[in-house]
Structures are given as C-alpha cells and as structure tokens.
Amino acid sequence: MTEKVKYIPTIGIECHVQLCTKTKLFSEVDNDARQKSPNSCVSPVDYGLPGMLPRLNKMAVRYAVRAGLALNSEINLQSRFDRKHYFYPDLPKGYQITQLFHPIIGAGYVELPSGSKIRIEHAHLEEDAGKLSHESGDSLVDLNRAGTPLVEIVSMPDIHSAVEAREYTKELWRVMTYAGVTFGDLYNGNMRFDVNISIAPESSDKLGTRAEVKNLNSFRSVERAVEYEIKRQSKLLGKGEKVVQETRGWSDATGETTSQRSKEEAQDYRYMPEPDIPPLNLRPEVVDEERANLPIMPAEYRAKFNDILGSDTVEILLDYRPLMEKLAELDDNKAAKKIANLFSSVLLAEENASLLNDELPSKEQLLDLVAMNEKNELSSTGMKEVFLKFFDPEMHYKDTLTIAKELGVVQENNLEELEKIVDAVLAKPETQQAQADFKAGQEKVIGFLVGQVMKESHGKANPSAVQDILRKKLQ
Ligand code: MN
C-alpha cells in the first residue's frame, strides 16, 4: 500500500498598487480617470509619441517612500529606472518604465493579524499600461490608465496556505489604504495580485516548480485560486506528472485557472537603463518627513487596542478607519472601551449604516459621555440615546450635558432628592402590600418598588441608588 504524500504549498505574491497622485508618473495629465471618457486623460508621453520626454512626478516618489515605510522597509536613497520591452496593444511605447536593478523600496515585512510576518523582498516604482476591452468581436484600447504610477510589492515565499494568502492580501490592502497612497478600489483594479504557487513533498528541502496566477483583484479570488492550484498541482504530482512553469489566468465564474503562456525570463524583456530619466537621488529629509507624517498603521492599532477591546472587535473596527482614529484620539483606554462598544453596537447596526458617512462626535463630546456614565448620571441606555443625537444635524454641535438634559435622561443621584422621592412612594397606599411582602422575605418585590420610584421620578432616578435607599428603609 502506498502512503499518501503530504505536500507543502509555498506561495509568494506580487501586488501592483495604483498610487492616488493628482497626475501621472511621467506626465502632467490627470491621474484620476474615474467617470471620464476613454482616452481623455492621455498626453504624448503616455502615447509614446516621438520626441516626448518623461518627467518624474515628485508626489509619486513621496507616495512610494510612504508605501515603503508602511511596509517597514528600507528606503533606498538612490534608485534607477529601467526599460522593460514588450509588445502589446495597450503599450504604444513598446516598453514599460520600471525599476529592476535598483528599486526605491528595499526589504521589509507585513505583519498579519495573527502576528506572523510576511517578508517583503523589495518594492519598485513603475508605470501602468493602458486597458483593453473586448466587445462583440472588437478590441478597444483605453490609455487613460497608461502612465498611472504603480508600486509593485514583491513578497518573499513566506505564505503556506490559501487562507494565509488571503490574509496577506487583505492586510496589504489595509496597510496601503491606511498609508493613504491609494484609493484601494479593488473592483476597479487599484490593487491587483499575481500569485506564485508551488508545492513540494513535506520531506523535500527543494521547492517545487511554480505556476503564476495573474491579475487577481479580490481577496476571495486569491484564496480560491490558491486552493485550486494546490489541488491541481497535487493531482499532477500524484500521477507522476510534472508541473509546468507558466502564467495562468483565473476565472471567478468557473473557479479554475487556465494556462495562458509559458513564463518569460528577464532576458526576454531586453531590460536596459532608462536613458530619459536620471538616477533618482532622494534627500534623507524626504524620508524623515514621510516617516514623521505616516498615519497610525493597523499593526499599531492592534498593539494598542487588542488587549483592551479584544482582537475580534479590533478587526471589525479596522474596516472603518475613522472610528479607529477617533478611539486613538480619545487617548484614554477606559473611555475607548466604552466608545468602541457604542461604535459596534450602535453605529455598525444595520439601521444606522447611513450615520457612518457623517462627521463623528468630537473627542470632548465622547469623553463627557463616558464621564457622565461613570458618575451614574447616564445609564447605558441614556448613553446610547445621547450618542445618536450627536449625529442629529440639529443637535450635533451641542455639548453632551445639554443634549442629555434636553432628552431628559440625566439620572438623579442627589441622595437627599432621591430619599424624598422614595419616601413619597413608600407613603402611597398601593405600595403597602409590597413593603409587607418584602419584609416577609419576598426578595423580588424590590423590583416593583424600584419601578414605582423610577415612575415617580419620571425615569431620572439612578436605579441602583434607589435600590440601596429602599433596602435601608425597609430593614
Ligand atoms: Mn509590474
């Protein structure tokens, strides 16, 4: 009987991130082609017309530096551009300007929610090509995307399962959007993933032959494509056949990868130094400035809040960056816990989804809300009511106490006042029976008496204080 061989998958991922600069990487035309007609954001540089001269976009370089810092990478103060030649209808120049030998971003890592680290080999700056669409037998070229700045992030083969591949791509998306270098619109291809997958028997110390699945644009399709490839390659090896090194395409509809072409080698592209762009020499101050301005990254939020809020809550809230920023702004762990609870129970409730587009309450409003709750001036229900009013256009500019008073939800804590109300209730004929029952040992009638006091106070009494007073008086 033959024993089933266990295969270990090894996965590396390349990700193209479109930078959200105002203009293109080498020309001054609009880089944001959303809602614009095809071929309306194109300059002679992007067409590759004779005599054109590319000029490097400073902001794109800044964004690349910022992306590199978000990847915990070394920033190379000196980098260079190369020409990568190939023919395709969406690339009129016949070559792509990219960085092969001297990329701007060196080795770094991405930390996953689980805490494991996926190393980054390097990342480089390059231009995007145009887009082809195939309609009823015709192929149409749109060059609006030609020349859009990209950062291509190349991971080390540190990923070993389909789930981990999905987690890595999701985290990469979070890191890039938190860094503010991309719109991160996956549906429109702002981030695209190429996944290299090989498998090898557990006992082997050599990696297997890899297949590359190109142009995946969702976390889910990354996971599914990897699952499919692991199965396909295991089957081949199980039959004693070989995995071919090649580029494969993915279909969301069929859930399968299909062979597209055999894998090119670097020499096929006739790389050469780009003669139109001088070497890029960064001033160290540029890196320092970007480092100082780098927003708080997801891993930092986890380190700060996982113990306080629990990692499940943190992962949910990380999908809503302004909420995370607000919690950090409070700069008070105890308050953050209560406010995070309001965020997830009230703001993320389906019926309040529209409020997420509104301006969030101020730090002062939220801290006052927590303080009033701590002082028993607001019950947790009262807290929710006031919190919702922060989003009311008529109310949002008012301070917490004013809103609470207008809503009539401030709790009465003045013991003398409360005692007066309790006395009034105990004097009423309709509470006599309950008082007698309580004295006779019927513990649960205390609830009825508290309820009577609450009614008498029009809901403003602090129920736990009321209960204390009642017990004292009825002993
Ligand atoms: Mn590339």
CSV table of C-alpha atoms and ligand atoms in Angstrom, one decimal:
chain,number,residue,atom,x,y,z
A,1,MET,CA,0.0,0.0,0.0
A,2,THR,CA,1.4,3.4,-0.9
A,3,GLU,CA,1.2,6.1,1.6
A,4,LYS,CA,-0.3,9.4,0.6
A,5,VAL,CA,2.4,12.1,0.2
A,6,LYS,CA,1.8,15.3,2.1
A,7,TYR,CA,2.6,18.4,0.0
A,8,ILE,CA,3.5,21.7,1.5
A,9,PRO,CA,2.5,24.8,-0.6
A,10,THR,CA,4.8,27.7,-0.9
A,11,ILE,CA,3.3,31.0,-2.1
A,12,GLY,CA,4.8,34.4,-3.0
A,13,ILE,CA,2.6,37.3,-4.0
A,14,GLU,CA,3.3,40.3,-6.2
A,15,CYS,CA,0.9,43.2,-5.8
A,16,HIS,CA,0.5,46.3,-8.1
A,17,VAL,CA,-0.8,49.3,-6.2
A,18,GLN,CA,-2.1,52.3,-8.1
A,19,LEU,CA,-1.0,55.5,-6.4
A,20,CYS,CA,-3.6,58.2,-6.0
A,21,THR,CA,-1.4,61.1,-7.2
A,22,LYS,CA,-3.1,64.0,-9.0
A,23,THR,CA,-1.1,63.5,-12.2
A,24,LYS,CA,0.6,60.6,-13.9
A,25,LEU,CA,4.1,59.2,-13.2
A,26,PHE,CA,5.8,60.9,-16.1
A,27,SER,CA,3.3,63.4,-17.5
A,28,GLU,CA,1.1,66.2,-16.1
A,29,VAL,CA,-2.3,64.8,-17.2
A,30,ASP,CA,-5.0,63.8,-14.7
A,31,ASN,CA,-4.3,60.5,-13.0
A,32,ASP,CA,-7.9,60.1,-11.8
A,33,ALA,CA,-9.8,58.9,-14.8
A,34,ARG,CA,-12.9,57.8,-12.8
A,35,GLN,CA,-16.1,59.0,-14.6
A,36,LYS,CA,-14.0,60.3,-17.6
A,37,SER,CA,-14.4,59.1,-21.1
A,38,PRO,CA,-11.8,56.7,-22.6
A,39,ASN,CA,-8.6,58.2,-23.9
A,40,SER,CA,-9.4,61.7,-22.4
A,41,CYS,CA,-6.5,61.6,-19.8
A,42,VAL,CA,-3.6,61.0,-22.1
A,43,SER,CA,-0.6,63.0,-23.1
A,44,PRO,CA,2.0,62.5,-25.8
A,45,VAL,CA,4.2,61.0,-23.1
A,46,ASP,CA,1.6,58.3,-22.4
A,47,TYR,CA,1.1,57.7,-26.2
A,48,GLY,CA,4.8,57.4,-26.6
A,49,LEU,CA,4.9,59.9,-29.5
A,50,PRO,CA,8.3,60.6,-31.0
A,51,GLY,CA,10.1,63.4,-29.2
A,52,MET,CA,8.2,63.1,-26.0
A,53,LEU,CA,10.2,63.3,-22.8
A,54,PRO,CA,9.0,61.8,-19.5
A,55,ARG,CA,9.5,63.8,-16.3
A,56,LEU,CA,9.3,62.1,-12.9
A,57,ASN,CA,6.3,63.1,-10.6
A,58,LYS,CA,7.7,64.2,-7.2
A,59,MET,CA,4.5,63.2,-5.4
A,60,ALA,CA,4.6,59.7,-6.8
A,61,VAL,CA,8.1,59.4,-5.3
A,62,ARG,CA,6.8,60.7,-2.0
A,63,TYR,CA,4.0,58.1,-2.0
A,64,ALA,CA,6.4,55.3,-2.9
A,65,VAL,CA,8.5,56.4,0.1
A,66,ARG,CA,5.5,56.4,2.3
A,67,ALA,CA,4.4,53.0,1.0
A,68,GLY,CA,7.9,51.7,1.8
A,69,LEU,CA,7.8,53.0,5.3
A,70,ALA,CA,4.3,51.4,5.8
A,71,LEU,CA,6.0,48.1,4.7
A,72,ASN,CA,8.6,48.5,7.4
A,73,SER,CA,11.1,48.7,4.5
A,74,GLU,CA,14.5,50.2,4.0
A,75,ILE,CA,14.2,53.2,1.6
A,76,ASN,CA,17.0,53.3,-0.9
A,77,LEU,CA,18.1,56.9,-1.3
A,78,GLN,CA,19.4,56.1,-4.7
A,79,SER,CA,17.3,54.2,-7.2
A,80,ARG,CA,17.1,54.0,-11.0
A,81,PHE,CA,14.6,53.3,-13.8
A,82,ASP,CA,14.9,50.6,-16.5
A,83,ARG,CA,13.1,49.9,-19.7
A,84,LYS,CA,11.2,46.6,-19.9
A,85,HIS,CA,10.4,45.9,-23.6
A,86,TYR,CA,7.4,44.0,-24.8
A,87,PHE,CA,4.8,44.4,-27.4
A,88,TYR,CA,1.1,44.8,-26.6
A,89,PRO,CA,-1.7,47.0,-27.9
A,90,ASP,CA,-2.2,48.7,-24.5
A,91,LEU,CA,1.5,49.8,-24.5
A,92,PRO,CA,2.1,52.1,-27.5
A,93,LYS,CA,5.7,52.9,-26.4
A,94,GLY,CA,6.7,49.3,-26.7
A,95,TYR,CA,8.3,49.4,-23.3
A,96,GLN,CA,7.4,50.0,-19.7
A,97,ILE,CA,9.5,52.3,-17.5
A,98,THR,CA,10.1,50.3,-14.3
A,99,GLN,CA,12.8,49.6,-11.7
A,100,LEU,CA,14.5,46.2,-12.0
A,101,PHE,CA,18.0,46.6,-10.6
A,102,HIS,CA,17.8,49.5,-8.2
A,103,PRO,CA,14.3,49.7,-6.7
A,104,ILE,CA,13.3,52.6,-4.4
A,105,ILE,CA,12.0,50.2,-1.6
A,106,GLY,CA,14.2,47.6,-0.1
A,107,ALA,CA,13.5,44.6,2.3
A,108,GLY,CA,10.6,44.9,4.8
A,109,TYR,CA,7.7,43.0,6.1
A,110,VAL,CA,3.9,42.9,6.6
A,111,GLU,CA,2.6,41.8,10.0
A,112,LEU,CA,-0.6,39.8,9.7
A,113,PRO,CA,-3.4,40.0,12.4
A,114,SER,CA,-2.2,36.6,13.7
A,115,GLY,CA,1.2,38.2,14.4
A,116,SER,CA,3.1,36.3,11.8
A,117,LYS,CA,5.3,38.3,9.5
A,118,ILE,CA,5.5,38.0,5.7
A,119,ARG,CA,8.8,39.4,4.4
A,120,ILE,CA,8.9,41.9,1.6
A,121,GLU,CA,11.7,41.2,-0.9
A,122,HIS,CA,11.5,44.7,-2.4
A,123,ALA,CA,9.0,47.1,-4.0
A,124,HIS,CA,9.5,49.3,-7.0
A,125,LEU,CA,8.0,52.2,-8.8
A,126,GLU,CA,6.7,51.8,-12.3
A,127,GLU,CA,4.1,53.0,-14.8
A,128,ASP,CA,0.9,51.2,-15.6
A,129,ALA,CA,-0.2,50.2,-19.1
A,130,GLY,CA,-3.5,51.0,-20.8
A,131,LYS,CA,-6.5,48.8,-20.8
A,132,LEU,CA,-8.0,46.6,-23.5
A,133,SER,CA,-11.7,45.7,-23.6
A,134,HIS,CA,-13.1,43.2,-25.9
A,135,GLU,CA,-16.6,43.9,-27.1
A,136,SER,CA,-18.6,41.9,-29.7
A,137,GLY,CA,-15.6,40.9,-31.8
A,138,ASP,CA,-13.8,44.3,-31.4
A,139,SER,CA,-10.9,45.1,-29.1
A,140,LEU,CA,-10.8,48.6,-27.8
A,141,VAL,CA,-7.8,50.4,-26.3
A,142,ASP,CA,-8.2,52.9,-23.5
A,143,LEU,CA,-5.0,54.7,-22.5
A,144,ASN,CA,-6.4,56.6,-19.5
A,145,ARG,CA,-4.5,54.2,-17.2
A,146,ALA,CA,-1.3,54.3,-19.2
A,147,GLY,CA,1.4,56.1,-17.1
A,148,THR,CA,-0.5,55.8,-13.8
A,149,PRO,CA,2.1,55.4,-11.1
A,150,LEU,CA,2.3,51.9,-9.5
A,151,VAL,CA,4.2,50.5,-6.6
A,152,GLU,CA,4.8,46.8,-7.2
A,153,ILE,CA,5.3,45.0,-3.9
A,154,VAL,CA,7.1,41.6,-4.1
A,155,SER,CA,6.8,39.3,-1.1
A,156,MET,CA,9.2,36.5,-0.2
A,157,PRO,CA,7.7,33.0,-0.5
A,158,ASP,CA,6.6,33.0,3.2
A,159,ILE,CA,3.0,32.1,2.7
A,160,HIS,CA,1.9,28.5,3.1
A,161,SER,CA,-1.8,28.3,2.8
A,162,ALA,CA,-4.8,29.7,0.8
A,163,VAL,CA,-6.1,31.3,3.9
A,164,GLU,CA,-2.8,33.0,4.7
A,165,ALA,CA,-2.6,34.2,1.1
A,166,ARG,CA,-6.0,35.9,1.6
A,167,GLU,CA,-4.9,37.4,4.9
A,168,TYR,CA,-1.8,38.8,3.4
A,169,THR,CA,-3.6,40.5,0.5
A,170,LYS,CA,-6.2,41.9,2.9
A,171,GLU,CA,-3.6,43.2,5.2
A,172,LEU,CA,-1.6,44.7,2.3
A,173,TRP,CA,-4.7,46.5,1.2
A,174,ARG,CA,-5.3,47.8,4.8
A,175,VAL,CA,-1.7,49.0,5.1
A,176,MET,CA,-1.7,50.8,1.7
A,177,THR,CA,-5.1,52.4,2.3
A,178,TYR,CA,-4.1,53.5,5.9
A,179,ALA,CA,-0.9,54.9,4.5
A,180,GLY,CA,-3.1,56.9,2.1
A,181,VAL,CA,-1.2,56.1,-1.0
A,182,THR,CA,-4.0,54.5,-3.0
A,183,PHE,CA,-7.8,54.7,-3.3
A,184,GLY,CA,-7.7,51.0,-2.8
A,185,ASP,CA,-10.7,50.4,-5.0
A,186,LEU,CA,-10.3,46.7,-5.8
A,187,TYR,CA,-13.3,46.5,-8.1
A,188,ASN,CA,-11.6,49.0,-10.4
A,189,GLY,CA,-8.2,47.3,-10.2
A,190,ASN,CA,-6.5,49.8,-7.9
A,191,MET,CA,-4.7,46.8,-6.4
A,192,ARG,CA,-4.0,43.6,-8.4
A,193,PHE,CA,-2.4,40.4,-7.2
A,194,ASP,CA,-0.1,38.0,-9.0
A,195,VAL,CA,0.2,34.8,-7.0
A,196,ASN,CA,3.1,32.3,-7.4
A,197,ILE,CA,2.3,28.9,-6.1
A,198,SER,CA,4.3,25.7,-5.9
A,199,ILE,CA,4.0,22.6,-3.8
A,200,ALA,CA,6.7,20.1,-2.6
A,201,PRO,CA,6.6,16.9,-0.6
A,202,GLU,CA,6.9,17.6,3.1
A,203,SER,CA,10.1,15.6,3.2
A,204,SER,CA,11.7,17.6,0.4
A,205,ASP,CA,14.1,20.5,1.0
A,206,LYS,CA,13.7,21.8,-2.5
A,207,LEU,CA,10.8,24.0,-3.7
A,208,GLY,CA,8.6,22.6,-6.5
A,209,THR,CA,8.0,24.2,-9.9
A,210,ARG,CA,5.7,27.2,-9.6
A,211,ALA,CA,2.8,28.5,-11.6
A,212,GLU,CA,1.8,32.1,-11.6
A,213,VAL,CA,-1.8,33.2,-11.5
A,214,LYS,CA,-2.1,36.7,-12.8
A,215,ASN,CA,-4.3,39.7,-12.2
A,216,LEU,CA,-6.5,38.6,-9.2
A,217,ASN,CA,-8.4,41.6,-7.9
A,218,SER,CA,-10.2,40.3,-4.8
A,219,PHE,CA,-9.0,38.6,-1.5
A,220,ARG,CA,-11.5,35.9,-2.1
A,221,SER,CA,-10.3,35.1,-5.6
A,222,VAL,CA,-6.7,35.0,-4.3
A,223,GLU,CA,-7.8,32.4,-1.8
A,224,ARG,CA,-9.8,30.4,-4.3
A,225,ALA,CA,-7.1,30.4,-7.0
A,226,VAL,CA,-4.5,29.2,-4.4
A,227,GLU,CA,-6.9,26.4,-3.3
A,228,TYR,CA,-7.4,25.4,-6.9
A,229,GLU,CA,-3.7,25.4,-7.8
A,230,ILE,CA,-2.8,23.3,-4.7
A,231,LYS,CA,-5.3,20.7,-5.8
A,232,ARG,CA,-4.3,20.8,-9.5
A,233,GLN,CA,-0.6,20.5,-8.8
A,234,SER,CA,-1.1,17.8,-6.2
A,235,LYS,CA,-3.1,15.8,-8.7
A,236,LEU,CA,-0.3,16.2,-11.3
A,237,LEU,CA,2.4,15.1,-9.0
A,238,GLY,CA,0.3,12.3,-7.6
A,239,LYS,CA,0.1,10.9,-11.2
A,240,GLY,CA,3.8,11.2,-11.6
A,241,GLU,CA,3.5,14.1,-14.0
A,242,LYS,CA,5.3,17.5,-13.8
A,243,VAL,CA,4.1,21.0,-13.1
A,244,VAL,CA,4.9,23.3,-15.9
A,245,GLN,CA,6.3,26.8,-15.1
A,246,GLU,CA,3.8,29.1,-16.7
A,247,THR,CA,1.5,32.0,-16.3
A,248,ARG,CA,-2.2,31.1,-15.7
A,249,GLY,CA,-5.4,33.1,-15.7
A,250,TRP,CA,-8.2,32.8,-13.2
A,251,SER,CA,-11.9,32.7,-13.8
A,252,ASP,CA,-14.2,33.7,-11.0
A,253,ALA,CA,-17.1,32.1,-12.9
A,254,THR,CA,-15.6,28.6,-13.3
A,255,GLY,CA,-13.4,28.7,-10.2
A,256,GLU,CA,-10.5,27.4,-12.3
A,257,THR,CA,-7.1,28.6,-13.5
A,258,THR,CA,-6.1,28.0,-17.2
A,259,SER,CA,-2.8,28.1,-19.0
A,260,GLN,CA,-2.0,31.4,-20.7
A,261,ARG,CA,1.6,31.4,-21.7
A,262,SER,CA,4.9,30.0,-20.6
A,263,LYS,CA,6.8,32.1,-18.2
A,264,GLU,CA,9.1,34.8,-19.6
A,265,GLU,CA,12.6,35.3,-18.2
A,266,ALA,CA,14.1,38.7,-17.5
A,267,GLN,CA,16.3,38.5,-20.7
A,268,ASP,CA,13.1,38.2,-22.8
A,269,TYR,CA,12.3,41.8,-22.0
A,270,ARG,CA,15.7,43.2,-23.1
A,271,TYR,CA,16.0,45.4,-20.0
A,272,MET,CA,18.2,48.5,-20.3
A,273,PRO,CA,18.7,51.6,-18.2
A,274,GLU,CA,16.1,54.2,-18.9
A,275,PRO,CA,18.1,57.0,-20.7
A,276,ASP,CA,15.4,59.7,-20.4
A,277,ILE,CA,15.2,59.7,-16.6
A,278,PRO,CA,18.3,60.4,-14.5
A,279,PRO,CA,19.0,58.3,-11.4
A,280,LEU,CA,16.8,59.3,-8.5
A,281,ASN,CA,18.7,60.7,-5.5
A,282,LEU,CA,16.4,61.2,-2.5
A,283,ARG,CA,17.3,63.7,0.1
A,284,PRO,CA,17.2,62.0,3.6
A,285,GLU,CA,14.9,64.7,4.8
A,286,VAL,CA,12.2,63.5,2.4
A,287,VAL,CA,12.2,60.1,4.1
A,288,ASP,CA,12.3,61.7,7.6
A,289,GLU,CA,9.3,63.9,6.7
A,290,GLU,CA,7.3,61.0,5.3
A,291,ARG,CA,8.2,58.9,8.4
A,292,ALA,CA,7.0,61.7,10.7
A,293,ASN,CA,3.7,62.1,8.8
A,294,LEU,CA,3.0,58.4,8.4
A,295,PRO,CA,-0.5,57.7,9.8
A,296,ILE,CA,-1.0,55.1,12.5
A,297,MET,CA,-0.8,51.6,10.8
A,298,PRO,CA,-3.2,48.7,11.5
A,299,ALA,CA,-0.5,46.7,13.4
A,300,GLU,CA,0.0,49.7,15.8
A,301,TYR,CA,-3.8,49.8,16.4
A,302,ARG,CA,-3.7,46.1,17.2
A,303,ALA,CA,-0.8,46.5,19.6
A,304,LYS,CA,-2.7,49.4,21.3
A,305,PHE,CA,-6.2,48.0,21.4
A,306,ASN,CA,-6.2,44.2,21.2
A,307,ASP,CA,-5.9,43.8,25.0
A,308,ILE,CA,-8.5,46.4,25.8
A,309,LEU,CA,-11.1,45.7,23.2
A,310,GLY,CA,-10.4,42.1,22.1
A,311,SER,CA,-9.0,41.3,18.7
A,312,ASP,CA,-12.4,40.4,17.2
A,313,THR,CA,-13.7,43.9,17.8
A,314,VAL,CA,-10.4,45.5,16.7
A,315,GLU,CA,-10.5,43.6,13.3
A,316,ILE,CA,-14.1,44.8,12.7
A,317,LEU,CA,-13.3,48.4,13.6
A,318,LEU,CA,-10.2,48.4,11.5
A,319,ASP,CA,-12.5,48.2,8.4
A,320,TYR,CA,-13.7,51.7,9.4
A,321,ARG,CA,-10.6,53.8,9.7
A,322,PRO,CA,-12.2,57.0,11.0
A,323,LEU,CA,-13.6,55.0,14.0
A,324,MET,CA,-10.2,53.7,14.8
A,325,GLU,CA,-8.7,57.1,14.6
A,326,LYS,CA,-11.3,58.5,16.9
A,327,LEU,CA,-10.6,55.8,19.5
A,328,ALA,CA,-6.9,56.7,19.4
A,329,GLU,CA,-7.7,60.4,19.6
A,330,LEU,CA,-9.5,59.8,22.9
A,331,ASP,CA,-6.2,58.8,24.4
A,332,ASP,CA,-8.0,57.1,27.3
A,333,ASN,CA,-8.2,53.3,27.4
A,334,LYS,CA,-11.2,53.0,29.7
A,335,ALA,CA,-13.2,55.5,27.6
A,336,ALA,CA,-12.0,53.8,24.4
A,337,LYS,CA,-13.6,50.6,25.5
A,338,LYS,CA,-17.0,52.2,26.2
A,339,ILE,CA,-16.9,54.2,23.0
A,340,ALA,CA,-15.8,51.2,20.9
A,341,ASN,CA,-18.8,49.4,22.4
A,342,LEU,CA,-21.1,52.2,21.2
A,343,PHE,CA,-19.4,52.2,17.8
A,344,SER,CA,-20.0,48.5,17.3
A,345,SER,CA,-23.4,48.2,18.9
A,346,VAL,CA,-25.0,51.4,17.6
A,347,LEU,CA,-23.0,52.8,14.7
A,348,LEU,CA,-22.4,49.5,13.0
A,349,ALA,CA,-26.0,48.4,13.5
A,350,GLU,CA,-27.6,48.0,10.1
A,351,GLU,CA,-30.3,50.6,10.7
A,352,ASN,CA,-27.7,53.3,11.4
A,353,ALA,CA,-25.4,52.5,8.5
A,354,SER,CA,-26.0,55.9,6.9
A,355,LEU,CA,-24.5,57.6,10.0
A,356,LEU,CA,-21.1,56.2,9.0
A,357,ASN,CA,-20.9,58.9,6.4
A,358,ASP,CA,-21.5,61.7,8.9
A,359,GLU,CA,-18.9,63.5,10.9
A,360,LEU,CA,-18.1,61.7,14.1
A,361,PRO,CA,-18.7,63.3,17.6
A,362,SER,CA,-15.8,65.3,19.0
A,363,LYS,CA,-13.3,64.0,21.5
A,364,GLU,CA,-14.9,66.2,24.2
A,365,GLN,CA,-18.4,65.0,23.5
A,366,LEU,CA,-17.3,61.4,23.7
A,367,LEU,CA,-15.2,61.8,26.8
A,368,ASP,CA,-18.0,63.7,28.6
A,369,LEU,CA,-20.4,61.0,27.6
A,370,VAL,CA,-18.2,58.4,29.3
A,371,ALA,CA,-17.6,60.6,32.3
A,372,MET,CA,-21.4,61.1,32.8
A,373,ASN,CA,-21.9,57.4,32.6
A,374,GLU,CA,-19.1,56.7,35.2
A,375,LYS,CA,-20.7,59.2,37.6
A,376,ASN,CA,-24.1,57.4,37.1
A,377,GLU,CA,-25.6,60.5,35.6
A,378,LEU,CA,-26.3,58.5,32.4
A,379,SER,CA,-27.4,54.9,32.2
A,380,SER,CA,-26.1,52.8,29.3
A,381,THR,CA,-29.4,53.3,27.6
A,382,GLY,CA,-29.2,57.1,28.1
A,383,MET,CA,-25.7,57.0,26.8
A,384,LYS,CA,-26.9,55.4,23.5
A,385,GLU,CA,-29.7,58.0,23.2
A,386,VAL,CA,-27.3,60.9,23.6
A,387,PHE,CA,-24.7,59.2,21.3
A,388,LEU,CA,-27.3,59.0,18.5
A,389,LYS,CA,-28.1,62.7,18.9
A,390,PHE,CA,-24.5,63.6,18.2
A,391,PHE,CA,-25.4,62.7,14.6
A,392,ASP,CA,-28.5,64.8,14.5
A,393,PRO,CA,-27.9,67.9,12.4
A,394,GLU,CA,-29.9,70.0,14.9
A,395,MET,CA,-28.0,68.7,18.0
A,396,HIS,CA,-24.5,67.7,17.0
A,397,TYR,CA,-22.9,71.0,17.9
A,398,LYS,CA,-24.3,70.9,21.5
A,399,ASP,CA,-22.3,69.6,24.4
A,400,THR,CA,-23.1,66.2,26.0
A,401,LEU,CA,-24.7,67.6,29.1
A,402,THR,CA,-27.0,69.9,27.2
A,403,ILE,CA,-28.2,67.1,24.9
A,404,ALA,CA,-28.7,64.8,27.9
A,405,LYS,CA,-30.8,67.4,29.6
A,406,GLU,CA,-32.9,68.1,26.5
A,407,LEU,CA,-33.5,64.4,26.2
A,408,GLY,CA,-34.4,64.2,29.9
A,409,VAL,CA,-32.1,61.3,30.5
A,410,VAL,CA,-29.8,62.7,33.2
A,411,GLN,CA,-30.1,60.5,36.3
A,412,GLU,CA,-30.9,61.9,39.7
A,413,ASN,CA,-28.0,61.0,42.1
A,414,ASN,CA,-28.6,63.5,44.8
A,415,LEU,CA,-29.3,61.2,47.7
A,416,GLU,CA,-31.5,63.7,49.6
A,417,GLU,CA,-33.6,64.2,46.5
A,418,LEU,CA,-33.8,60.5,45.9
A,419,GLU,CA,-34.8,59.9,49.5
A,420,LYS,CA,-37.7,62.3,49.2
A,421,ILE,CA,-39.0,60.5,46.2
A,422,VAL,CA,-38.6,57.1,47.9
A,423,ASP,CA,-40.5,58.4,51.0
A,424,ALA,CA,-43.3,59.7,48.8
A,425,VAL,CA,-43.6,56.3,47.1
A,426,LEU,CA,-43.5,54.4,50.5
A,427,ALA,CA,-46.3,56.6,51.8
A,428,LYS,CA,-48.6,55.5,48.9
A,429,PRO,CA,-51.4,53.0,49.8
A,430,GLU,CA,-50.7,50.9,46.7
A,431,THR,CA,-47.1,50.1,47.8
A,432,GLN,CA,-48.1,48.9,51.3
A,433,GLN,CA,-48.6,45.3,50.4
A,434,ALA,CA,-45.3,45.1,48.5
A,435,GLN,CA,-43.5,46.6,51.5
A,436,ALA,CA,-45.0,44.0,53.8
A,437,ASP,CA,-44.1,41.2,51.4
A,438,PHE,CA,-40.5,42.4,51.2
A,439,LYS,CA,-40.2,42.5,54.9
A,440,ALA,CA,-41.7,39.0,55.0
A,441,GLY,CA,-38.7,37.8,52.9
A,442,GLN,CA,-40.1,38.1,49.3
A,443,GLU,CA,-36.9,39.4,47.8
A,444,LYS,CA,-38.1,40.0,44.3
A,445,VAL,CA,-40.8,42.6,45.1
A,446,ILE,CA,-37.9,45.1,45.4
A,447,GLY,CA,-38.1,45.4,41.6
A,448,PHE,CA,-41.6,46.6,41.8
A,449,LEU,CA,-40.8,49.2,44.4
A,450,VAL,CA,-37.8,50.4,42.4
A,451,GLY,CA,-40.1,50.6,39.4
A,452,GLN,CA,-42.5,52.8,41.3
A,453,VAL,CA,-39.7,55.2,42.3
A,454,MET,CA,-38.5,55.4,38.8
A,455,LYS,CA,-42.0,56.2,37.6
A,456,GLU,CA,-42.3,58.9,40.3
A,457,SER,CA,-39.0,60.4,39.2
A,458,HIS,CA,-40.0,60.3,35.5
A,459,GLY,CA,-37.2,57.9,34.8
A,460,LYS,CA,-34.5,60.1,36.1
A,461,ALA,CA,-33.6,58.4,39.3
A,462,ASN,CA,-30.5,56.2,39.4
A,463,PRO,CA,-32.0,52.7,39.9
A,464,SER,CA,-29.1,51.2,41.9
A,465,ALA,CA,-29.0,54.2,44.3
A,466,VAL,CA,-32.8,53.8,44.7
A,467,GLN,CA,-32.5,50.2,45.5
A,468,ASP,CA,-29.9,50.9,48.2
A,469,ILE,CA,-32.2,53.5,49.8
A,470,LEU,CA,-35.2,51.2,49.7
A,471,ARG,CA,-33.3,48.4,51.3
A,472,LYS,CA,-32.1,50.6,54.1
A,473,LYS,CA,-35.6,52.0,54.7
A,474,LEU,CA,-37.3,48.6,54.7
A,475,GLN,CA,-34.9,46.8,57.0
B,1,MN,MN,4.9,45.2,-12.6
